[in-house]
JSON list of C-alpha atoms in Angstrom, two decimals:
[
{"chain": "A", "resi": 1, "resn": "UNK", "atom": "CA", "xyz": [37.51, 164.07, -26.70]},
{"chain": "A", "resi": 2, "resn": "UNK", "atom": "CA", "xyz": [34.59, 166.16, -23.38]},
{"chain": "A", "resi": 3, "resn": "UNK", "atom": "CA", "xyz": [37.58, 165.98, -20.55]},
{"chain": "A", "resi": 4, "resn": "UNK", "atom": "CA", "xyz": [35.56, 164.36, -17.97]},
{"chain": "A", "resi": 5, "resn": "UNK", "atom": "CA", "xyz": [31.98, 165.19, -16.84]},
{"chain": "A", "resi": 6, "resn": "UNK", "atom": "CA", "xyz": [30.51, 164.66, -13.67]},
{"chain": "A", "resi": 7, "resn": "UNK", "atom": "CA", "xyz": [27.13, 165.02, -12.76]},
{"chain": "A", "resi": 8, "resn": "UNK", "atom": "CA", "xyz": [25.38, 166.35, -10.85]},
{"chain": "A", "resi": 9, "resn": "UNK", "atom": "CA", "xyz": [26.52, 169.25, -10.96]},
{"chain": "A", "resi": 10, "resn": "UNK", "atom": "CA", "xyz": [24.15, 170.48, -7.53]},
{"chain": "A", "resi": 11, "resn": "UNK", "atom": "CA", "xyz": [23.05, 168.50, -5.69]},
{"chain": "A", "resi": 12, "resn": "UNK", "atom": "CA", "xyz": [20.90, 169.79, -1.89]},
{"chain": "A", "resi": 13, "resn": "UNK", "atom": "CA", "xyz": [19.82, 167.25, 0.15]},
{"chain": "A", "resi": 14, "resn": "UNK", "atom": "CA", "xyz": [18.81, 166.10, 3.38]},
{"chain": "A", "resi": 15, "resn": "UNK", "atom": "CA", "xyz": [20.49, 164.45, 5.97]},
{"chain": "A", "resi": 16, "resn": "UNK", "atom": "CA", "xyz": [19.82, 161.16, 6.34]},
{"chain": "A", "resi": 17, "resn": "UNK", "atom": "CA", "xyz": [19.19, 160.70, 2.32]},
{"chain": "A", "resi": 18, "resn": "UNK", "atom": "CA", "xyz": [21.34, 158.93, 0.37]},
{"chain": "A", "resi": 19, "resn": "UNK", "atom": "CA", "xyz": [23.32, 160.66, -2.40]},
{"chain": "A", "resi": 20, "resn": "UNK", "atom": "CA", "xyz": [25.19, 159.10, -5.37]},
{"chain": "A", "resi": 21, "resn": "UNK", "atom": "CA", "xyz": [27.75, 160.87, -6.81]},
{"chain": "A", "resi": 22, "resn": "UNK", "atom": "CA", "xyz": [28.86, 160.60, -11.16]},
{"chain": "A", "resi": 23, "resn": "UNK", "atom": "CA", "xyz": [32.41, 160.22, -13.34]},
{"chain": "A", "resi": 24, "resn": "UNK", "atom": "CA", "xyz": [32.73, 159.17, -16.10]},
{"chain": "A", "resi": 25, "resn": "UNK", "atom": "CA", "xyz": [36.50, 159.53, -17.71]},
{"chain": "A", "resi": 26, "resn": "UNK", "atom": "CA", "xyz": [38.11, 161.05, -20.70]},
{"chain": "A", "resi": 27, "resn": "UNK", "atom": "CA", "xyz": [38.69, 157.76, -22.40]},
{"chain": "A", "resi": 28, "resn": "UNK", "atom": "CA", "xyz": [41.46, 155.88, -22.69]},
{"chain": "A", "resi": 29, "resn": "UNK", "atom": "CA", "xyz": [42.27, 156.74, -18.89]},
{"chain": "A", "resi": 30, "resn": "UNK", "atom": "CA", "xyz": [43.11, 154.29, -16.64]},
{"chain": "A", "resi": 31, "resn": "UNK", "atom": "CA", "xyz": [43.78, 155.72, -13.90]},
{"chain": "A", "resi": 32, "resn": "UNK", "atom": "CA", "xyz": [40.73, 158.27, -11.23]},
{"chain": "A", "resi": 33, "resn": "UNK", "atom": "CA", "xyz": [40.65, 159.90, -8.68]},
{"chain": "A", "resi": 34, "resn": "UNK", "atom": "CA", "xyz": [37.76, 160.25, -6.99]},
{"chain": "A", "resi": 35, "resn": "UNK", "atom": "CA", "xyz": [38.90, 164.15, -3.89]},
{"chain": "A", "resi": 36, "resn": "UNK", "atom": "CA", "xyz": [36.84, 166.32, -1.04]},
{"chain": "A", "resi": 37, "resn": "UNK", "atom": "CA", "xyz": [37.70, 170.10, -1.54]},
{"chain": "A", "resi": 38, "resn": "UNK", "atom": "CA", "xyz": [36.64, 171.80, 2.06]},
{"chain": "A", "resi": 39, "resn": "UNK", "atom": "CA", "xyz": [37.74, 175.52, 3.14]},
{"chain": "A", "resi": 40, "resn": "UNK", "atom": "CA", "xyz": [38.92, 173.41, 5.62]},
{"chain": "A", "resi": 41, "resn": "UNK", "atom": "CA", "xyz": [40.93, 170.89, 4.86]},
{"chain": "A", "resi": 42, "resn": "UNK", "atom": "CA", "xyz": [41.54, 171.84, 1.18]},
{"chain": "A", "resi": 43, "resn": "UNK", "atom": "CA", "xyz": [41.36, 168.44, -1.21]},
{"chain": "A", "resi": 44, "resn": "UNK", "atom": "CA", "xyz": [42.09, 165.70, -0.18]},
{"chain": "A", "resi": 45, "resn": "UNK", "atom": "CA", "xyz": [42.31, 162.66, -1.98]},
{"chain": "A", "resi": 46, "resn": "UNK", "atom": "CA", "xyz": [39.16, 160.47, -1.03]},
{"chain": "A", "resi": 47, "resn": "UNK", "atom": "CA", "xyz": [40.13, 157.15, -3.22]},
{"chain": "A", "resi": 48, "resn": "UNK", "atom": "CA", "xyz": [41.99, 155.81, -7.03]},
{"chain": "A", "resi": 49, "resn": "UNK", "atom": "CA", "xyz": [40.88, 152.66, -8.71]},
{"chain": "A", "resi": 50, "resn": "UNK", "atom": "CA", "xyz": [43.44, 151.40, -11.78]},
{"chain": "A", "resi": 51, "resn": "UNK", "atom": "CA", "xyz": [41.58, 149.80, -14.52]},
{"chain": "A", "resi": 52, "resn": "UNK", "atom": "CA", "xyz": [38.74, 149.94, -12.65]},
{"chain": "A", "resi": 53, "resn": "UNK", "atom": "CA", "xyz": [40.49, 148.01, -9.25]},
{"chain": "A", "resi": 54, "resn": "UNK", "atom": "CA", "xyz": [40.61, 150.19, -6.17]},
{"chain": "A", "resi": 55, "resn": "UNK", "atom": "CA", "xyz": [44.21, 150.59, -5.37]},
{"chain": "A", "resi": 56, "resn": "UNK", "atom": "CA", "xyz": [44.27, 153.28, -2.40]},
{"chain": "A", "resi": 57, "resn": "UNK", "atom": "CA", "xyz": [40.49, 154.33, -0.18]},
{"chain": "A", "resi": 58, "resn": "UNK", "atom": "CA", "xyz": [42.01, 154.99, 3.29]},
{"chain": "A", "resi": 59, "resn": "UNK", "atom": "CA", "xyz": [40.99, 158.65, 2.61]},
{"chain": "A", "resi": 60, "resn": "UNK", "atom": "CA", "xyz": [37.11, 157.67, 2.27]},
{"chain": "A", "resi": 61, "resn": "UNK", "atom": "CA", "xyz": [36.24, 158.90, 5.98]},
{"chain": "A", "resi": 62, "resn": "UNK", "atom": "CA", "xyz": [33.94, 156.47, 7.27]},
{"chain": "A", "resi": 63, "resn": "UNK", "atom": "CA", "xyz": [31.91, 153.64, 5.43]},
{"chain": "A", "resi": 64, "resn": "UNK", "atom": "CA", "xyz": [28.94, 155.47, 5.00]},
{"chain": "A", "resi": 65, "resn": "UNK", "atom": "CA", "xyz": [30.95, 156.45, 1.94]},
{"chain": "A", "resi": 66, "resn": "UNK", "atom": "CA", "xyz": [31.06, 154.58, -1.01]},
{"chain": "A", "resi": 67, "resn": "UNK", "atom": "CA", "xyz": [33.20, 153.96, -4.71]},
{"chain": "A", "resi": 68, "resn": "UNK", "atom": "CA", "xyz": [32.67, 151.72, -6.68]},
{"chain": "A", "resi": 69, "resn": "UNK", "atom": "CA", "xyz": [34.29, 151.90, -11.09]},
{"chain": "A", "resi": 70, "resn": "UNK", "atom": "CA", "xyz": [31.91, 148.78, -12.82]},
{"chain": "A", "resi": 71, "resn": "UNK", "atom": "CA", "xyz": [34.20, 149.80, -16.34]},
{"chain": "A", "resi": 72, "resn": "UNK", "atom": "CA", "xyz": [36.74, 151.72, -17.62]},
{"chain": "A", "resi": 73, "resn": "UNK", "atom": "CA", "xyz": [33.51, 154.59, -18.22]},
{"chain": "A", "resi": 74, "resn": "UNK", "atom": "CA", "xyz": [31.82, 155.43, -15.50]},
{"chain": "A", "resi": 75, "resn": "UNK", "atom": "CA", "xyz": [33.14, 155.73, -11.34]},
{"chain": "A", "resi": 76, "resn": "UNK", "atom": "CA", "xyz": [30.24, 156.47, -8.45]},
{"chain": "A", "resi": 77, "resn": "UNK", "atom": "CA", "xyz": [31.22, 157.50, -5.12]},
{"chain": "A", "resi": 78, "resn": "UNK", "atom": "CA", "xyz": [28.33, 157.22, -3.02]},
{"chain": "A", "resi": 79, "resn": "UNK", "atom": "CA", "xyz": [27.58, 158.82, 1.03]},
{"chain": "A", "resi": 80, "resn": "UNK", "atom": "CA", "xyz": [24.58, 157.11, 3.09]},
{"chain": "A", "resi": 81, "resn": "UNK", "atom": "CA", "xyz": [23.37, 157.85, 4.66]},
{"chain": "A", "resi": 82, "resn": "UNK", "atom": "CA", "xyz": [24.73, 161.75, 4.51]},
{"chain": "A", "resi": 83, "resn": "UNK", "atom": "CA", "xyz": [25.43, 164.11, 6.65]},
{"chain": "A", "resi": 84, "resn": "UNK", "atom": "CA", "xyz": [25.95, 168.33, 7.07]},
{"chain": "A", "resi": 85, "resn": "UNK", "atom": "CA", "xyz": [29.90, 167.47, 7.51]},
{"chain": "A", "resi": 86, "resn": "UNK", "atom": "CA", "xyz": [30.89, 166.10, 3.94]},
{"chain": "A", "resi": 87, "resn": "UNK", "atom": "CA", "xyz": [28.72, 169.42, 3.03]},
{"chain": "A", "resi": 88, "resn": "UNK", "atom": "CA", "xyz": [31.98, 169.97, -0.48]},
{"chain": "A", "resi": 89, "resn": "UNK", "atom": "CA", "xyz": [32.92, 170.02, -4.14]},
{"chain": "A", "resi": 90, "resn": "UNK", "atom": "CA", "xyz": [34.05, 167.16, -5.04]},
{"chain": "A", "resi": 91, "resn": "UNK", "atom": "CA", "xyz": [35.70, 166.00, -7.93]},
{"chain": "A", "resi": 92, "resn": "UNK", "atom": "CA", "xyz": [36.28, 162.99, -10.45]},
{"chain": "A", "resi": 93, "resn": "UNK", "atom": "CA", "xyz": [39.70, 163.63, -11.83]},
{"chain": "A", "resi": 94, "resn": "UNK", "atom": "CA", "xyz": [41.25, 160.57, -14.96]},
{"chain": "A", "resi": 95, "resn": "UNK", "atom": "CA", "xyz": [45.03, 160.26, -15.81]},
{"chain": "A", "resi": 96, "resn": "UNK", "atom": "CA", "xyz": [46.82, 157.70, -18.05]},
{"chain": "A", "resi": 97, "resn": "UNK", "atom": "CA", "xyz": [50.20, 156.53, -16.67]},
{"chain": "A", "resi": 98, "resn": "UNK", "atom": "CA", "xyz": [50.10, 153.95, -19.65]},
{"chain": "A", "resi": 99, "resn": "UNK", "atom": "CA", "xyz": [50.02, 156.60, -21.77]},
{"chain": "A", "resi": 100, "resn": "UNK", "atom": "CA", "xyz": [53.48, 158.01, -20.02]},
{"chain": "A", "resi": 101, "resn": "UNK", "atom": "CA", "xyz": [51.93, 161.22, -17.91]},
{"chain": "A", "resi": 102, "resn": "UNK", "atom": "CA", "xyz": [51.13, 161.76, -14.50]},
{"chain": "A", "resi": 103, "resn": "UNK", "atom": "CA", "xyz": [49.42, 164.58, -15.26]},
{"chain": "A", "resi": 104, "resn": "UNK", "atom": "CA", "xyz": [45.25, 164.53, -13.71]},
{"chain": "A", "resi": 105, "resn": "UNK", "atom": "CA", "xyz": [42.45, 166.03, -15.51]},
{"chain": "A", "resi": 106, "resn": "UNK", "atom": "CA", "xyz": [39.90, 167.38, -13.62]},
{"chain": "A", "resi": 107, "resn": "UNK", "atom": "CA", "xyz": [36.03, 167.46, -14.06]},
{"chain": "A", "resi": 108, "resn": "UNK", "atom": "CA", "xyz": [33.74, 170.76, -13.16]},
{"chain": "A", "resi": 109, "resn": "UNK", "atom": "CA", "xyz": [32.50, 168.77, -9.61]},
{"chain": "A", "resi": 110, "resn": "UNK", "atom": "CA", "xyz": [29.66, 168.83, -8.28]},
{"chain": "A", "resi": 111, "resn": "UNK", "atom": "CA", "xyz": [28.67, 170.24, -5.23]},
{"chain": "A", "resi": 112, "resn": "UNK", "atom": "CA", "xyz": [26.72, 168.54, -2.60]},
{"chain": "A", "resi": 113, "resn": "UNK", "atom": "CA", "xyz": [24.89, 170.70, 0.53]},
{"chain": "A", "resi": 114, "resn": "UNK", "atom": "CA", "xyz": [23.10, 168.76, 2.90]},
{"chain": "A", "resi": 115, "resn": "UNK", "atom": "CA", "xyz": [20.76, 169.97, 5.37]},
{"chain": "B", "resi": 1, "resn": "UNK", "atom": "CA", "xyz": [56.69, 161.45, 4.01]},
{"chain": "B", "resi": 2, "resn": "UNK", "atom": "CA", "xyz": [54.49, 163.48, 0.29]},
{"chain": "B", "resi": 3, "resn": "UNK", "atom": "CA", "xyz": [53.52, 166.97, 2.34]},
{"chain": "B", "resi": 4, "resn": "UNK", "atom": "CA", "xyz": [53.16, 169.31, -0.03]},
{"chain": "B", "resi": 5, "resn": "UNK", "atom": "CA", "xyz": [52.83, 173.03, 1.37]},
{"chain": "B", "resi": 6, "resn": "UNK", "atom": "CA", "xyz": [52.11, 176.00, 0.75]},
{"chain": "B", "resi": 7, "resn": "UNK", "atom": "CA", "xyz": [51.63, 179.06, 2.16]},
{"chain": "B", "resi": 8, "resn": "UNK", "atom": "CA", "xyz": [47.52, 180.44, 1.50]},
{"chain": "B", "resi": 9, "resn": "UNK", "atom": "CA", "xyz": [47.54, 183.53, 0.43]},
{"chain": "B", "resi": 10, "resn": "UNK", "atom": "CA", "xyz": [49.20, 185.60, -1.43]},
{"chain": "B", "resi": 11, "resn": "UNK", "atom": "CA", "xyz": [48.64, 189.87, -2.59]},
{"chain": "B", "resi": 12, "resn": "UNK", "atom": "CA", "xyz": [49.65, 191.20, -5.99]},
{"chain": "B", "resi": 13, "resn": "UNK", "atom": "CA", "xyz": [48.81, 194.41, -8.01]},
{"chain": "B", "resi": 14, "resn": "UNK", "atom": "CA", "xyz": [47.57, 193.95, -11.41]},
{"chain": "B", "resi": 15, "resn": "UNK", "atom": "CA", "xyz": [50.72, 194.24, -13.26]},
{"chain": "B", "resi": 16, "resn": "UNK", "atom": "CA", "xyz": [53.37, 193.72, -10.44]},
{"chain": "B", "resi": 17, "resn": "UNK", "atom": "CA", "xyz": [54.84, 190.10, -10.49]},
{"chain": "B", "resi": 18, "resn": "UNK", "atom": "CA", "xyz": [53.31, 187.05, -8.49]},
{"chain": "B", "resi": 19, "resn": "UNK", "atom": "CA", "xyz": [56.06, 183.93, -6.52]},
{"chain": "B", "resi": 20, "resn": "UNK", "atom": "CA", "xyz": [53.98, 181.53, -5.41]},
{"chain": "B", "resi": 21, "resn": "UNK", "atom": "CA", "xyz": [56.21, 179.33, -3.59]},
{"chain": "B", "resi": 22, "resn": "UNK", "atom": "CA", "xyz": [55.81, 175.39, -2.84]},
{"chain": "B", "resi": 23, "resn": "UNK", "atom": "CA", "xyz": [57.63, 172.78, -0.77]},
{"chain": "B", "resi": 24, "resn": "UNK", "atom": "CA", "xyz": [57.95, 169.37, -0.45]},
{"chain": "B", "resi": 25, "resn": "UNK", "atom": "CA", "xyz": [59.63, 165.91, 1.60]},
{"chain": "B", "resi": 26, "resn": "UNK", "atom": "CA", "xyz": [59.91, 163.50, -0.88]},
{"chain": "B", "resi": 27, "resn": "UNK", "atom": "CA", "xyz": [63.45, 163.30, -3.29]},
{"chain": "B", "resi": 28, "resn": "UNK", "atom": "CA", "xyz": [61.53, 160.57, -5.83]},
{"chain": "B", "resi": 29, "resn": "UNK", "atom": "CA", "xyz": [59.50, 162.69, -7.30]},
{"chain": "B", "resi": 30, "resn": "UNK", "atom": "CA", "xyz": [59.51, 162.52, -10.81]},
{"chain": "B", "resi": 31, "resn": "UNK", "atom": "CA", "xyz": [57.04, 165.00, -11.94]},
{"chain": "B", "resi": 32, "resn": "UNK", "atom": "CA", "xyz": [56.15, 168.63, -9.92]},
{"chain": "B", "resi": 33, "resn": "UNK", "atom": "CA", "xyz": [53.47, 170.50, -11.55]},
{"chain": "B", "resi": 34, "resn": "UNK", "atom": "CA", "xyz": [51.12, 173.13, -10.94]},
{"chain": "B", "resi": 35, "resn": "UNK", "atom": "CA", "xyz": [47.16, 173.97, -10.97]},
{"chain": "B", "resi": 36, "resn": "UNK", "atom": "CA", "xyz": [45.51, 176.94, -11.09]},
{"chain": "B", "resi": 37, "resn": "UNK", "atom": "CA", "xyz": [41.16, 176.62, -9.90]},
{"chain": "B", "resi": 38, "resn": "UNK", "atom": "CA", "xyz": [39.11, 179.71, -10.99]},
{"chain": "B", "resi": 39, "resn": "UNK", "atom": "CA", "xyz": [36.03, 179.95, -8.93]},
{"chain": "B", "resi": 40, "resn": "UNK", "atom": "CA", "xyz": [33.66, 177.81, -9.73]},
{"chain": "B", "resi": 41, "resn": "UNK", "atom": "CA", "xyz": [35.30, 175.45, -11.39]},
{"chain": "B", "resi": 42, "resn": "UNK", "atom": "CA", "xyz": [37.61, 171.60, -10.84]},
{"chain": "B", "resi": 43, "resn": "UNK", "atom": "CA", "xyz": [41.86, 172.55, -11.20]},
{"chain": "B", "resi": 44, "resn": "UNK", "atom": "CA", "xyz": [43.17, 172.88, -14.37]},
{"chain": "B", "resi": 45, "resn": "UNK", "atom": "CA", "xyz": [46.83, 172.50, -15.73]},
{"chain": "B", "resi": 46, "resn": "UNK", "atom": "CA", "xyz": [48.81, 174.52, -15.69]},
{"chain": "B", "resi": 47, "resn": "UNK", "atom": "CA", "xyz": [52.67, 173.95, -15.93]},
{"chain": "B", "resi": 48, "resn": "UNK", "atom": "CA", "xyz": [55.19, 171.13, -14.99]},
{"chain": "B", "resi": 49, "resn": "UNK", "atom": "CA", "xyz": [58.40, 170.32, -14.97]},
{"chain": "B", "resi": 50, "resn": "UNK", "atom": "CA", "xyz": [60.74, 167.22, -14.91]},
{"chain": "B", "resi": 51, "resn": "UNK", "atom": "CA", "xyz": [61.90, 166.53, -11.69]},
{"chain": "B", "resi": 52, "resn": "UNK", "atom": "CA", "xyz": [65.25, 166.38, -13.24]},
{"chain": "B", "resi": 53, "resn": "UNK", "atom": "CA", "xyz": [64.82, 170.47, -14.54]},
{"chain": "B", "resi": 54, "resn": "UNK", "atom": "CA", "xyz": [65.90, 173.43, -12.99]},
{"chain": "B", "resi": 55, "resn": "UNK", "atom": "CA", "xyz": [63.95, 176.26, -14.90]},
{"chain": "B", "resi": 56, "resn": "UNK", "atom": "CA", "xyz": [60.97, 176.19, -17.53]},
{"chain": "B", "resi": 57, "resn": "UNK", "atom": "CA", "xyz": [59.52, 179.36, -19.27]},
{"chain": "B", "resi": 58, "resn": "UNK", "atom": "CA", "xyz": [56.54, 179.49, -21.05]},
{"chain": "B", "resi": 59, "resn": "UNK", "atom": "CA", "xyz": [55.07, 182.56, -21.62]},
{"chain": "B", "resi": 60, "resn": "UNK", "atom": "CA", "xyz": [54.52, 184.74, -18.75]},
{"chain": "B", "resi": 61, "resn": "UNK", "atom": "CA", "xyz": [54.79, 181.50, -15.74]},
{"chain": "B", "resi": 62, "resn": "UNK", "atom": "CA", "xyz": [58.50, 180.32, -14.79]},
{"chain": "B", "resi": 63, "resn": "UNK", "atom": "CA", "xyz": [58.30, 177.71, -12.92]},
{"chain": "B", "resi": 64, "resn": "UNK", "atom": "CA", "xyz": [62.12, 177.29, -10.70]},
{"chain": "B", "resi": 65, "resn": "UNK", "atom": "CA", "xyz": [62.64, 174.76, -9.01]},
{"chain": "B", "resi": 66, "resn": "UNK", "atom": "CA", "xyz": [65.42, 173.68, -6.04]},
{"chain": "B", "resi": 67, "resn": "UNK", "atom": "CA", "xyz": [66.47, 169.89, -5.70]},
{"chain": "B", "resi": 68, "resn": "UNK", "atom": "CA", "xyz": [68.01, 170.98, -2.32]},
{"chain": "B", "resi": 69, "resn": "UNK", "atom": "CA", "xyz": [66.01, 172.51, -1.11]},
{"chain": "B", "resi": 70, "resn": "UNK", "atom": "CA", "xyz": [62.35, 170.91, -2.71]},
{"chain": "B", "resi": 71, "resn": "UNK", "atom": "CA", "xyz": [61.48, 174.12, -3.47]},
{"chain": "B", "resi": 72, "resn": "UNK", "atom": "CA", "xyz": [59.10, 174.72, -6.48]},
{"chain": "B", "resi": 73, "resn": "UNK", "atom": "CA", "xyz": [58.03, 177.40, -7.22]},
{"chain": "B", "resi": 74, "resn": "UNK", "atom": "CA", "xyz": [56.10, 179.49, -10.12]},
{"chain": "B", "resi": 75, "resn": "UNK", "atom": "CA", "xyz": [56.66, 183.39, -11.43]},
{"chain": "B", "resi": 76, "resn": "UNK", "atom": "CA", "xyz": [54.04, 184.77, -12.48]},
{"chain": "B", "resi": 77, "resn": "UNK", "atom": "CA", "xyz": [54.66, 188.33, -14.72]},
{"chain": "B", "resi": 78, "resn": "UNK", "atom": "CA", "xyz": [53.10, 191.01, -14.87]},
{"chain": "B", "resi": 79, "resn": "UNK", "atom": "CA", "xyz": [49.42, 189.84, -13.38]},
{"chain": "B", "resi": 80, "resn": "UNK", "atom": "CA", "xyz": [47.30, 190.40, -13.99]},
{"chain": "B", "resi": 81, "resn": "UNK", "atom": "CA", "xyz": [43.30, 190.25, -12.75]},
{"chain": "B", "resi": 82, "resn": "UNK", "atom": "CA", "xyz": [42.35, 187.07, -15.06]},
{"chain": "B", "resi": 83, "resn": "UNK", "atom": "CA", "xyz": [44.82, 185.03, -12.82]},
{"chain": "B", "resi": 84, "resn": "UNK", "atom": "CA", "xyz": [43.19, 185.79, -9.34]},
{"chain": "B", "resi": 85, "resn": "UNK", "atom": "CA", "xyz": [42.58, 181.86, -8.60]},
{"chain": "B", "resi": 86, "resn": "UNK", "atom": "CA", "xyz": [44.05, 179.44, -6.75]},
{"chain": "B", "resi": 87, "resn": "UNK", "atom": "CA", "xyz": [46.91, 177.99, -7.47]},
{"chain": "B", "resi": 88, "resn": "UNK", "atom": "CA", "xyz": [48.42, 173.95, -5.83]},
{"chain": "B", "resi": 89, "resn": "UNK", "atom": "CA", "xyz": [52.12, 172.44, -6.40]},
{"chain": "B", "resi": 90, "resn": "UNK", "atom": "CA", "xyz": [51.45, 169.14, -6.48]},
{"chain": "B", "resi": 91, "resn": "UNK", "atom": "CA", "xyz": [54.37, 166.22, -7.39]},
{"chain": "B", "resi": 92, "resn": "UNK", "atom": "CA", "xyz": [54.18, 162.46, -8.45]},
{"chain": "B", "resi": 93, "resn": "UNK", "atom": "CA", "xyz": [56.65, 159.78, -7.04]},
{"chain": "B", "resi": 94, "resn": "UNK", "atom": "CA", "xyz": [58.33, 157.20, -7.94]},
{"chain": "B", "resi": 95, "resn": "UNK", "atom": "CA", "xyz": [57.45, 153.72, -7.45]},
{"chain": "B", "resi": 96, "resn": "UNK", "atom": "CA", "xyz": [54.40, 151.39, -6.27]},
{"chain": "B", "resi": 97, "resn": "UNK", "atom": "CA", "xyz": [52.77, 155.13, -5.54]},
{"chain": "B", "resi": 98, "resn": "UNK", "atom": "CA", "xyz": [52.99, 155.98, -9.61]},
{"chain": "B", "resi": 99, "resn": "UNK", "atom": "CA", "xyz": [49.72, 157.75, -11.15]},
{"chain": "B", "resi": 100, "resn": "UNK", "atom": "CA", "xyz": [49.06, 159.64, -7.95]},
{"chain": "B", "resi": 101, "resn": "UNK", "atom": "CA", "xyz": [49.63, 163.48, -7.01]},
{"chain": "B", "resi": 102, "resn": "UNK", "atom": "CA", "xyz": [49.95, 164.68, -3.45]},
{"chain": "B", "resi": 103, "resn": "UNK", "atom": "CA", "xyz": [48.87, 168.39, -3.32]},
{"chain": "B", "resi": 104, "resn": "UNK", "atom": "CA", "xyz": [49.46, 170.78, -1.10]},
{"chain": "B", "resi": 105, "resn": "UNK", "atom": "CA", "xyz": [46.82, 173.17, 0.03]},
{"chain": "B", "resi": 106, "resn": "UNK", "atom": "CA", "xyz": [46.85, 176.26, -2.24]},
{"chain": "B", "resi": 107, "resn": "UNK", "atom": "CA", "xyz": [48.07, 179.20, -2.55]},
{"chain": "B", "resi": 108, "resn": "UNK", "atom": "CA", "xyz": [44.43, 181.71, -2.61]},
{"chain": "B", "resi": 109, "resn": "UNK", "atom": "CA", "xyz": [46.02, 184.82, -5.29]},
{"chain": "B", "resi": 110, "resn": "UNK", "atom": "CA", "xyz": [44.60, 188.01, -5.12]},
{"chain": "B", "resi": 111, "resn": "UNK", "atom": "CA", "xyz": [45.38, 190.01, -7.81]},
{"chain": "B", "resi": 112, "resn": "UNK", "atom": "CA", "xyz": [44.43, 194.17, -7.34]},
{"chain": "B", "resi": 113, "resn": "UNK", "atom": "CA", "xyz": [43.76, 196.31, -10.46]}
]
């Protein structure tokens, strides 16, 4: 298995632009998580899905952030409009509780820089 | 609550043992995990322990769990420069949030040659 795949790996954009981050979870996993990592705040859970349904989005910073999971093999995290304070590394992770484990497998992350 | 606390920094000399500590607040945890994050990479599972165990050993790694004090530690024997990374403690909890992990802030381990 290729593991969790994220794209792009790096994104540089200007303030006010729309940014879309993409994630392909491990095949067969039923949970998908979006995290944000910064020096100041550490690793923050933004939102997570179970069987493509959002379960908890209380970590989403504000209405500028939205996430979707249209099917079991794809999810997006969108920021519109982007701001410099959104600069961070965004991780996607997946797990398979259905198979009896809660271990999460992380993607390599997307490093976002908003100028 | 689901607070997981770790010290932020640890420095050791190559060849010494490292001990990274973690405390958690929720007594209904099922599994406790240690993840490792190398520079520019995502988190990778290092080891885990089921909450009804006291100790787990895996080569150079020893995990100790004190359920009474809600304290978890990771000991790395014969620490190498390649062990320099951020180490995250995490717990999973029974109930409605099954599937979610609660992470600490991470401990930056620096190994000096």
